[in-house]
């Protein structure tokens, strides 16, 4: 049994902006079921404090250059019972709303300070300096907000092993060089094989350079990020560390995402009772103000940003809506994309519905009520929505990159014949190719027996956290072996 400290900037159901929160909610729970002593640590945002319920102060952390202390509040994750430590420091985290951006939609101006403080708090806990009488064997860090943790730990004489998981390489936590000085970071960390990135401070490099082991959330994305096309300037470093890098697919939380029990949907169903899915379609059409038509209902849920290929949809939306289908979009993001979609919905009120904003329940109802799910991401580290779609018998139409390529089997004639097909893949991100894939889906939708087979094959796929958690345990062991070998000081001294 290892003592694992799982550090992240969001965790469902306490606070969520995207897939990272799903992972931080589920993976520690799966590790707990494998009898590991896992603790989750996140910042004490007001919403997280409120949703965590009973919290008690159990420790405190002195911060360099501040008279105030950071308090460690202990609670239990709703559902899983995993012990969660919320790092309470109101000047940094006591703000309502989104963890990363203010009400104006821009990053909080002090994000570097906020997440550097979070990292210092995580280091203090890992090193048993928070009065918790607990020392980590492994610290599992996630995305740039936790990137300074492996860097700071690398300077300690005795330290736990560190693992850093990339959930999305395009978010790196890059700040002007002065920030490095302002944050009072140790000067040894400032070099191009350290935290410096083209004369800027890069939080994510703290993880990529100094963690004992690296992972990302699908095998294909693990390969893609080592290429200039997907590497965002870090492909060289990632190639250098290829031996330490693994791709481990995310699972889905079957307590939350199971059409047989989902409390958010009106009609429960499983692969043997697929006809009951129709009730969800009717209810969704009614909820969204779409006519009760039998045409293919295409759903889409997610952040409305370029990564998700929203611009590809917008570029062909009028042509798409001339096809015999309806389109239901739920999401929020780039104001220009929101506006373009809004205008399209106004032009085609009987064919398209748009709900701007974040609505967990509606996301479930779209997965259950739609016939097919559109996910044309330009890049996709793992993607969860296509996994939910498969589980809900709603074949996904995807751009075959990253986790989408690893989880969806294209409905080619051979794959259909061999009963392996689960969705529709396209291999080049353009509006024409996307449009053609939707046409392919429509053609198969005309053949109900084949369509049902496609949906059922998808529903039979297993993406459970248990097998992913086992792979992480293996990675923790490798990280511990590497940390023992490296000993004290820099985890990976500059070559
Ligand atoms: P990413 O993490 O890049 O945003 P993922 O597919 O990995 O994409 O995970 C997105 C998660 O966030 C899913 O659980 C999805 O249902 C949820 N989600 C995204 N946007 C919305 C929204 N507007 N309303 C409800 N849920 C959303």
Coordinates of N, CA and C and ligand atoms in Angstrom, one line a residue, residues 16-20 22 168 250 257 301-303 307-308 330-332 355 357-361 363 367 375 380-386 388, ligand 1:
X16 N -15.8 21.8 -11.2 CA -15.5 21.2 -12.5 C -15.6 22.2 -13.6
X17 N -14.6 22.2 -14.5 CA -14.7 22.9 -15.8 C -14.6 22.0 -16.9
X18 N -14.0 20.8 -16.7 CA -13.8 19.9 -17.8 C -13.4 18.5 -17.4
X19 N -12.8 17.7 -18.3 CA -12.5 16.3 -18.1 C -11.5 16.1 -16.9
X20 N -10.6 17.1 -16.6 CA -9.7 16.9 -15.5 C -10.4 16.7 -14.2
X22 N -13.3 15.2 -13.9 CA -13.9 13.9 -13.9 C -12.8 12.9 -13.4
X168 N -3.9 18.1 -21.0 CA -4.0 18.9 -22.2 C -2.8 19.7 -22.4
X250 N -8.4 7.2 -19.8 CA -9.3 7.5 -18.8 C -10.4 6.5 -18.8
X257 N -22.5 7.7 -15.0 CA -22.8 7.6 -16.4 C -23.3 6.2 -16.7
X301 N -21.8 18.2 -26.9 CA -21.7 18.8 -25.6 C -20.2 19.1 -25.4
X302 N -19.9 20.3 -25.0 CA -18.4 20.5 -24.7 C -18.1 22.0 -24.8
X303 N -16.8 22.2 -24.5 CA -16.3 23.6 -24.6 C -16.3 24.1 -26.0
X307 N -10.1 23.9 -30.2 CA -9.6 22.5 -30.0 C -10.8 21.5 -30.4
X308 N -12.0 21.9 -30.0 CA -13.1 20.9 -30.2 C -13.6 20.9 -31.6
X330 N -24.8 21.9 -26.7 CA -24.8 22.4 -25.4 C -23.3 22.7 -25.1
X331 N -23.1 24.0 -24.7 CA -21.7 24.3 -24.4 C -21.5 25.8 -24.2
X332 N -20.2 26.1 -23.8 CA -19.9 27.5 -23.7 C -18.4 27.7 -24.0
X355 N -27.9 25.5 -26.4 CA -28.0 26.0 -25.0 C -26.6 26.4 -24.6
X357 N -23.9 27.6 -21.9 CA -23.7 27.5 -20.5 C -23.4 26.1 -20.1
X358 N -23.2 25.9 -18.8 CA -22.8 24.6 -18.3 C -24.0 24.0 -17.6
X359 N -24.4 22.8 -18.1 CA -25.6 22.2 -17.5 C -25.3 20.7 -17.5
X360 N -24.9 20.2 -16.3 CA -24.6 18.8 -16.1 C -25.7 17.8 -16.5
X361 N -26.9 18.2 -16.0 CA -28.1 17.3 -16.2 C -28.4 17.3 -17.7
X363 N -26.4 17.7 -20.2 CA -25.3 16.9 -20.8 C -25.7 15.4 -20.8
X367 N -26.7 13.0 -24.1 CA -26.1 11.7 -24.4 C -27.2 10.6 -24.5
X375 N -18.2 14.9 -32.4 CA -17.0 15.3 -31.7 C -15.8 15.5 -32.6
X380 N -7.4 15.7 -29.2 CA -8.2 15.3 -28.1 C -7.3 14.3 -27.2
X381 N -6.8 14.8 -26.1 CA -5.9 14.0 -25.3 C -6.6 12.6 -24.9
X382 N -7.8 12.7 -24.4 CA -8.5 11.4 -24.2 C -10.0 11.6 -24.7
X383 N -10.6 12.6 -24.1 CA -12.0 12.8 -24.5 C -12.9 11.9 -23.6
X384 N -13.9 12.5 -23.0 CA -14.8 11.7 -22.2 C -16.2 11.6 -22.9
X385 N -16.6 12.6 -23.6 CA -17.9 12.6 -24.2 C -18.1 11.5 -25.1
X386 N -17.1 11.1 -25.9 CA -17.3 10.0 -26.8 C -17.5 8.7 -26.0
X388 N -18.9 8.5 -23.0 CA -20.3 8.5 -22.5 C -21.2 8.1 -23.6
Ligands
LIG1 P1 -12.3 18.7 -22.0 O1 -11.7 18.2 -20.7 O2 -11.3 19.0 -23.0 O3 -13.3 19.8 -21.8 P2 -13.6 16.1 -22.1 O4 -14.4 15.4 -23.2 O5 -12.4 15.3 -21.7 O6 -13.2 17.5 -22.6 O7 -14.5 16.3 -20.8 C1 -15.5 17.3 -20.8 C2 -16.4 17.0 -19.6 O8 -17.1 18.3 -19.3 C3 -17.5 16.0 -19.9 O9 -17.8 15.4 -18.6 C4 -18.6 16.9 -20.4 O10 -19.9 16.3 -20.2 C5 -18.5 18.1 -19.6 N1 -18.9 19.4 -20.2 C6 -18.3 20.2 -21.0 N2 -19.0 21.2 -21.3 C7 -20.2 21.1 -20.7 C8 -21.4 21.9 -20.6 N3 -21.6 23.0 -21.3 N4 -22.4 21.4 -19.9 C9 -22.3 20.2 -19.2 N5 -21.2 19.5 -19.2 C10 -20.2 19.9 -20.0

